[in-house]
mmCIF file of C-alpha atoms and ligand atoms in Angstrom:
data_model
loop_
_atom_site.group_PDB
_atom_site.id
_atom_site.type_symbol
_atom_site.label_atom_id
_atom_site.label_comp_id
_atom_site.label_asym_id
_atom_site.label_seq_id
_atom_site.Cartn_x
_atom_site.Cartn_y
_atom_site.Cartn_z
ATOM 1 C CA MET E 1 14.964 -13.293 -8.813
ATOM 2 C CA ILE E 2 13.662 -11.733 -11.956
ATOM 3 C CA ARG E 3 9.945 -11.856 -12.405
ATOM 4 C CA ARG E 4 8.472 -11.140 -15.742
ATOM 5 C CA MET E 5 6.177 -8.204 -15.591
ATOM 6 C CA THR E 6 3.467 -7.712 -18.114
ATOM 7 C CA ASN E 7 3.157 -4.272 -19.603
ATOM 8 C CA GLN E 8 -0.093 -3.761 -17.730
ATOM 9 C CA ARG E 9 1.438 -4.749 -14.451
ATOM 10 C CA LEU E 10 4.375 -2.467 -15.100
ATOM 11 C CA LYS E 11 2.087 0.496 -15.748
ATOM 12 C CA ILE E 12 0.173 -0.227 -12.573
ATOM 13 C CA MET E 13 3.407 -0.452 -10.627
ATOM 14 C CA ASN E 14 4.759 2.763 -12.137
ATOM 15 C CA TYR E 15 1.623 4.657 -11.271
ATOM 16 C CA LEU E 16 1.712 3.410 -7.694
ATOM 17 C CA LYS E 17 5.342 4.399 -7.334
ATOM 18 C CA LYS E 18 4.499 7.926 -8.420
ATOM 19 C CA VAL E 19 1.821 8.611 -5.833
ATOM 20 C CA ARG E 20 1.705 8.693 -2.077
ATOM 21 C CA THR E 21 -2.076 8.650 -1.865
ATOM 22 C CA HIS E 22 -2.602 4.935 -1.206
ATOM 23 C CA PRO E 23 -5.202 4.551 -3.960
ATOM 24 C CA THR E 24 -7.869 1.860 -4.192
ATOM 25 C CA ALA E 25 -8.070 -0.479 -7.186
ATOM 26 C CA GLU E 26 -10.752 1.790 -8.693
ATOM 27 C CA GLN E 27 -8.515 4.841 -8.402
ATOM 28 C CA VAL E 28 -5.578 2.993 -9.955
ATOM 29 C CA TYR E 29 -7.850 1.850 -12.758
ATOM 30 C CA GLU E 30 -9.042 5.408 -13.493
ATOM 31 C CA GLU E 31 -5.443 6.539 -13.959
ATOM 32 C CA VAL E 32 -3.980 3.533 -15.743
ATOM 33 C CA LYS E 33 -6.751 3.377 -18.318
ATOM 34 C CA LYS E 34 -5.714 6.811 -19.589
ATOM 35 C CA GLU E 35 -2.596 5.093 -20.911
ATOM 36 C CA LEU E 36 -4.063 1.661 -21.514
ATOM 37 C CA PRO E 37 -7.658 2.197 -22.630
ATOM 38 C CA ALA E 38 -8.264 -1.529 -23.092
ATOM 39 C CA ILE E 39 -7.497 -2.420 -19.500
ATOM 40 C CA THR E 40 -10.362 -3.543 -17.271
ATOM 41 C CA LEU E 41 -10.984 -2.981 -13.606
ATOM 42 C CA ALA E 42 -10.829 -6.749 -13.075
ATOM 43 C CA THR E 43 -7.317 -6.848 -14.561
ATOM 44 C CA VAL E 44 -6.148 -3.974 -12.390
ATOM 45 C CA TYR E 45 -7.667 -5.639 -9.362
ATOM 46 C CA ARG E 46 -6.049 -8.986 -10.129
ATOM 47 C CA ASN E 47 -2.631 -7.454 -10.771
ATOM 48 C CA LEU E 48 -2.704 -5.364 -7.606
ATOM 49 C CA HIS E 49 -3.491 -8.385 -5.469
ATOM 50 C CA LEU E 50 -0.824 -10.402 -7.244
ATOM 51 C CA LEU E 51 1.793 -7.719 -6.653
ATOM 52 C CA ALA E 52 0.750 -7.549 -3.015
ATOM 53 C CA ASP E 53 0.951 -11.318 -2.612
ATOM 54 C CA GLN E 54 4.447 -11.266 -4.069
ATOM 55 C CA GLY E 55 5.438 -8.575 -1.610
ATOM 56 C CA ASP E 56 6.110 -5.975 -4.292
ATOM 57 C CA ILE E 57 3.501 -3.610 -2.921
ATOM 58 C CA LEU E 58 1.574 -3.167 0.294
ATOM 59 C CA LYS E 59 -2.110 -3.904 0.630
ATOM 60 C CA LEU E 60 -3.923 -2.112 3.394
ATOM 61 C CA GLU E 61 -7.451 -2.993 4.306
ATOM 62 C CA ILE E 62 -9.191 0.050 5.631
ATOM 63 C CA ASN E 63 -12.928 0.247 6.220
ATOM 64 C CA LYS E 64 -13.418 -2.905 4.144
ATOM 65 C CA GLU E 65 -11.621 -1.388 1.179
ATOM 66 C CA PHE E 66 -8.175 -2.228 -0.093
ATOM 67 C CA HIS E 67 -5.634 0.519 -0.567
ATOM 68 C CA PHE E 68 -2.303 -0.029 -2.256
ATOM 69 C CA ASP E 69 1.132 1.396 -1.633
ATOM 70 C CA ALA E 70 4.279 0.815 -3.693
ATOM 71 C CA ASP E 71 6.453 1.758 -0.755
ATOM 72 C CA THR E 72 7.009 -1.502 1.075
ATOM 73 C CA CYS E 73 9.947 -0.267 3.071
ATOM 74 C CA LYS E 74 9.660 0.446 6.707
ATOM 75 C CA HIS E 75 7.008 3.031 7.244
ATOM 76 C CA GLN E 76 3.778 3.217 9.167
ATOM 77 C CA HIS E 77 0.337 4.549 8.504
ATOM 78 C CA PHE E 78 -1.981 6.852 10.310
ATOM 79 C CA ILE E 79 -5.638 6.633 9.420
ATOM 80 C CA CYS E 80 -8.048 9.379 10.295
ATOM 81 C CA ARG E 81 -11.262 7.887 11.586
ATOM 82 C CA LYS E 82 -13.236 10.930 10.513
ATOM 83 C CA CYS E 83 -12.166 11.568 6.921
ATOM 84 C CA GLY E 84 -10.478 8.230 6.215
ATOM 85 C CA LYS E 85 -7.269 9.872 5.050
ATOM 86 C CA ILE E 86 -4.168 7.661 5.070
ATOM 87 C CA ILE E 87 -1.004 9.449 6.062
ATOM 88 C CA ASP E 88 2.506 8.000 5.889
ATOM 89 C CA ILE E 89 4.660 8.081 8.964
ATOM 90 C CA MET E 90 8.281 7.591 7.997
ATOM 91 C CA ASP E 91 9.778 6.225 11.169
ATOM 92 C CA LYS E 92 12.143 3.445 10.202
ATOM 93 C CA ASP E 93 13.334 2.965 13.766
ATOM 94 C CA LEU E 94 9.836 2.221 14.976
ATOM 95 C CA SER E 95 9.386 -0.647 12.519
ATOM 96 C CA GLU E 96 12.846 -1.969 13.220
ATOM 97 C CA TYR E 97 12.192 -1.853 16.926
ATOM 98 C CA ALA E 98 8.938 -3.766 16.496
ATOM 99 C CA LEU E 99 10.622 -6.394 14.323
ATOM 100 C CA GLU E 100 13.471 -6.839 16.756
ATOM 101 C CA LYS E 101 11.160 -6.961 19.725
ATOM 102 C CA VAL E 102 9.170 -9.949 18.474
ATOM 103 C CA SER E 103 12.052 -11.686 16.783
ATOM 104 C CA SER E 104 12.935 -14.963 18.480
ATOM 105 C CA LYS E 105 14.022 -18.443 17.620
ATOM 106 C CA ASN E 106 10.387 -19.273 16.960
ATOM 107 C CA PHE E 107 9.861 -16.631 14.348
ATOM 108 C CA LYS E 108 11.846 -14.330 12.193
ATOM 109 C CA PRO E 109 9.546 -11.549 11.046
ATOM 110 C CA GLU E 110 10.527 -9.811 7.831
ATOM 111 C CA CYS E 111 7.986 -7.062 7.764
ATOM 112 C CA VAL E 112 5.535 -5.372 10.031
ATOM 113 C CA THR E 113 2.435 -3.330 9.309
ATOM 114 C CA ILE E 114 1.739 -0.651 11.851
ATOM 115 C CA ILE E 115 -1.486 1.291 11.596
ATOM 116 C CA PHE E 116 -2.366 4.089 13.946
ATOM 117 C CA ARG E 117 -5.921 5.336 14.109
ATOM 118 C CA GLY E 118 -7.039 8.698 15.325
ATOM 119 C CA ILE E 119 -7.961 12.137 14.108
ATOM 120 C CA CYS E 120 -5.942 14.103 11.557
ATOM 121 C CA LYS E 121 -4.984 17.755 11.797
ATOM 122 C CA ASN E 122 -7.736 18.931 9.460
ATOM 123 C CA CYS E 123 -10.477 17.105 11.315
ATOM 124 C CA ARG E 124 -9.283 18.312 14.696
ATOM 125 C CA ARG E 125 -10.017 21.919 13.904
HETATM 126 ZN ZN1 ZN B 201 -9.310 13.618 8.988
HETATM 127 ZN ZN1 ZN B 202 2.323 4.308 2.843
#
């Protein structure tokens, strides 16, 4: 299915694809407005949530804030409870195992969000 993307949405998407920092809407806005000075935070916010609802990007709610990730393929996240850093864990098998494990005739899960919480290397020192 081809979905029409507005130029603004495309720019937002392209920025997200470039980074692995899981930015918030505010952070995306700060970057995207360098290229599109007329864009508003409300527009960025709306587009990010739309993209997430369509499954084009991931939306992670962490400490009551939304973070966005263009990588929707099978990876997991580790969140440091001290500094709030979000770190990608690229273990495809883990997600596949989880999906398979709960898969039954009652439900057919297509994606799984796995979030680990703990303390990162920097904060452990
Ligand atoms: Zn930390
Ligand atoms: Zn990620």
